Amino acid sequence: MANGTLKVENIQTSSGSGTITLGQSGETIALGSGVTNNSSTPILFIKKQDDQNLTDATLTKITFTNVSSSIIDTDNAFSTSDSKFTVPSDKAGKYLITYGFQSFNSSNDIYSVYTMVYINGSNYQGSLGQTTDNGTTARHMFIQGVRTATLSAGDEIEFYAYVDVNSGTAVSSGDTYVNIMRIG
């Protein structure tokens, strides 16, 4: 068979269901210049490697300047210098943002914790929080959050927390993580 270009509008099985195979073992299928495959990237997973002292009862930006070696950043879209994820110029779309925030207080005196996702410098979809009951306090509080957002190229995502302690220092521990993935 001669090499050439096959031009079609649709490819489907003769039965209307089943598997369509392109290529064979050992071959690579390449997309032409300017063709996109709508894959779920960028993908970011970042986890704090160190603790961060927080000012009591004050909204504080959570920094990821020292991160674990398990970081995934498919598009180099996260900056550890300013702890921001920036949507790449060609990756506008719908995003799934998940995170876990671990707070700690050595005095066992945490009263409440709130977390917030900021997009372009503004709080996005309010906060998620946890408060102890009847004036009791805790040593650790962990909050997990899920947000979806439609983002444009250049949009920036940051993470903030508010921790109220009765005494001692509030800490964001090394168990704090963020996961951001383009889903459409």
mmCIF file with all atom_site columns, N, CA and C in Angstrom, residues 104-111 132 135-140 165-169:
data_model
loop_
_atom_site.group_PDB
_atom_site.id
_atom_site.type_symbol
_atom_site.label_atom_id
_atom_site.label_alt_id
_atom_site.label_comp_id
_atom_site.label_asym_id
_atom_site.label_entity_id
_atom_site.label_seq_id
_atom_site.pdbx_PDB_ins_code
_atom_site.Cartn_x
_atom_site.Cartn_y
_atom_site.Cartn_z
_atom_site.occupancy
_atom_site.B_iso_or_equiv
_atom_site.pdbx_formal_charge
_atom_site.auth_seq_id
_atom_site.auth_comp_id
_atom_site.auth_asym_id
_atom_site.auth_atom_id
_atom_site.pdbx_PDB_model_num
ATOM 1  N N  . PHE A 1 104 ? -2.401  23.118 63.523 1.00 0.00 ? 104 PHE A N  1
ATOM 2  C CA . PHE A 1 104 ? -1.839  22.509 64.732 1.00 0.00 ? 104 PHE A CA 1
ATOM 3  C C  . PHE A 1 104 ? -1.580  23.599 65.759 1.00 0.00 ? 104 PHE A C  1
ATOM 4  N N  . ASN A 1 105 ? -1.748  23.256 67.026 1.00 0.00 ? 105 ASN A N  1
ATOM 5  C CA . ASN A 1 105 ? -1.430  24.170 68.120 1.00 0.00 ? 105 ASN A CA 1
ATOM 6  C C  . ASN A 1 105 ? -0.912  23.335 69.287 1.00 0.00 ? 105 ASN A C  1
ATOM 7  N N  . SER A 1 106 ? 0.333   23.558 69.671 1.00 0.00 ? 106 SER A N  1
ATOM 8  C CA . SER A 1 106 ? 0.964   22.745 70.723 1.00 0.00 ? 106 SER A CA 1
ATOM 9  C C  . SER A 1 106 ? 0.308   22.932 72.088 1.00 0.00 ? 106 SER A C  1
ATOM 10 N N  . SER A 1 107 ? -0.464  23.997 72.265 1.00 0.00 ? 107 SER A N  1
ATOM 11 C CA . SER A 1 107 ? -1.169  24.240 73.530 1.00 0.00 ? 107 SER A CA 1
ATOM 12 C C  . SER A 1 107 ? -2.545  23.563 73.567 1.00 0.00 ? 107 SER A C  1
ATOM 13 N N  . ASN A 1 108 ? -2.862  22.782 72.533 1.00 0.00 ? 108 ASN A N  1
ATOM 14 C CA . ASN A 1 108 ? -4.178  22.129 72.430 1.00 0.00 ? 108 ASN A CA 1
ATOM 15 C C  . ASN A 1 108 ? -5.301  23.158 72.541 1.00 0.00 ? 108 ASN A C  1
ATOM 16 N N  . ASP A 1 109 ? -5.153  24.281 71.857 1.00 0.00 ? 109 ASP A N  1
ATOM 17 C CA . ASP A 1 109 ? -6.043  25.408 72.107 1.00 0.00 ? 109 ASP A CA 1
ATOM 18 C C  . ASP A 1 109 ? -6.622  26.038 70.835 1.00 0.00 ? 109 ASP A C  1
ATOM 19 N N  . ILE A 1 110 ? -6.846  25.244 69.782 1.00 0.00 ? 110 ILE A N  1
ATOM 20 C CA . ILE A 1 110 ? -7.492  25.765 68.567 1.00 0.00 ? 110 ILE A CA 1
ATOM 21 C C  . ILE A 1 110 ? -8.994  25.821 68.810 1.00 0.00 ? 110 ILE A C  1
ATOM 22 N N  . TYR A 1 111 ? -9.566  26.972 68.506 1.00 0.00 ? 111 TYR A N  1
ATOM 23 C CA . TYR A 1 111 ? -11.009 27.145 68.639 1.00 0.00 ? 111 TYR A CA 1
ATOM 24 C C  . TYR A 1 111 ? -11.716 27.002 67.283 1.00 0.00 ? 111 TYR A C  1
ATOM 25 N N  . THR A 1 132 ? -14.838 24.199 67.215 1.00 0.00 ? 132 THR A N  1
ATOM 26 C CA . THR A 1 132 ? -15.083 23.235 68.283 1.00 0.00 ? 132 THR A CA 1
ATOM 27 C C  . THR A 1 132 ? -16.413 23.545 68.960 1.00 0.00 ? 132 THR A C  1
ATOM 28 N N  . GLY A 1 135 ? -17.228 25.732 73.401 1.00 0.00 ? 135 GLY A N  1
ATOM 29 C CA . GLY A 1 135 ? -16.046 26.386 73.951 1.00 0.00 ? 135 GLY A CA 1
ATOM 30 C C  . GLY A 1 135 ? -14.849 25.482 74.170 1.00 0.00 ? 135 GLY A C  1
ATOM 31 N N  . THR A 1 136 ? -14.943 24.217 73.736 1.00 0.00 ? 136 THR A N  1
ATOM 32 C CA . THR A 1 136 ? -13.782 23.337 73.861 1.00 0.00 ? 136 THR A CA 1
ATOM 33 C C  . THR A 1 136 ? -12.761 23.696 72.801 1.00 0.00 ? 136 THR A C  1
ATOM 34 N N  . THR A 1 137 ? -11.566 23.155 72.929 1.00 0.00 ? 137 THR A N  1
ATOM 35 C CA . THR A 1 137 ? -10.505 23.441 71.958 1.00 0.00 ? 137 THR A CA 1
ATOM 36 C C  . THR A 1 137 ? -9.876  22.142 71.492 1.00 0.00 ? 137 THR A C  1
ATOM 37 N N  . ALA A 1 138 ? -9.028  22.247 70.461 1.00 0.00 ? 138 ALA A N  1
ATOM 38 C CA . ALA A 1 138 ? -8.408  21.060 69.873 1.00 0.00 ? 138 ALA A CA 1
ATOM 39 C C  . ALA A 1 138 ? -6.929  21.305 69.617 1.00 0.00 ? 138 ALA A C  1
ATOM 40 N N  . ARG A 1 139 ? -6.179  20.226 69.471 1.00 0.00 ? 139 ARG A N  1
ATOM 41 C CA . ARG A 1 139 ? -4.750  20.295 69.142 1.00 0.00 ? 139 ARG A CA 1
ATOM 42 C C  . ARG A 1 139 ? -4.554  20.368 67.620 1.00 0.00 ? 139 ARG A C  1
ATOM 43 N N  . HIS A 1 140 ? -5.370  19.599 66.861 1.00 0.00 ? 140 HIS A N  1
ATOM 44 C CA . HIS A 1 140 ? -5.300  19.546 65.396 1.00 0.00 ? 140 HIS A CA 1
ATOM 45 C C  . HIS A 1 140 ? -6.700  19.772 64.820 1.00 0.00 ? 140 HIS A C  1
ATOM 46 N N  . VAL A 1 165 ? -6.847  30.666 67.875 1.00 0.00 ? 165 VAL A N  1
ATOM 47 C CA . VAL A 1 165 ? -6.406  29.882 69.032 1.00 0.00 ? 165 VAL A CA 1
ATOM 48 C C  . VAL A 1 165 ? -6.586  30.717 70.294 1.00 0.00 ? 165 VAL A C  1
ATOM 49 N N  . ASN A 1 166 ? -6.852  30.054 71.399 1.00 0.00 ? 166 ASN A N  1
ATOM 50 C CA . ASN A 1 166 ? -7.000  30.758 72.668 1.00 0.00 ? 166 ASN A CA 1
ATOM 51 C C  . ASN A 1 166 ? -5.647  31.105 73.268 1.00 0.00 ? 166 ASN A C  1
ATOM 52 N N  . SER A 1 167 ? -4.626  30.302 72.984 1.00 0.00 ? 167 SER A N  1
ATOM 53 C CA . SER A 1 167 ? -3.266  30.583 73.451 1.00 0.00 ? 167 SER A CA 1
ATOM 54 C C  . SER A 1 167 ? -2.275  29.852 72.553 1.00 0.00 ? 167 SER A C  1
ATOM 55 N N  . GLY A 1 168 ? -1.033  30.312 72.565 1.00 0.00 ? 168 GLY A N  1
ATOM 56 C CA . GLY A 1 168 ? -0.008  29.687 71.737 1.00 0.00 ? 168 GLY A CA 1
ATOM 57 C C  . GLY A 1 168 ? -0.058  30.157 70.303 1.00 0.00 ? 168 GLY A C  1
ATOM 58 N N  . THR A 1 169 ? 0.637   29.423 69.450 1.00 0.00 ? 169 THR A N  1
ATOM 59 C CA . THR A 1 169 ? 0.770   29.782 68.036 1.00 0.00 ? 169 THR A CA 1
ATOM 60 C C  . THR A 1 169 ? 0.006   28.808 67.159 1.00 0.00 ? 169 THR A C  1
#
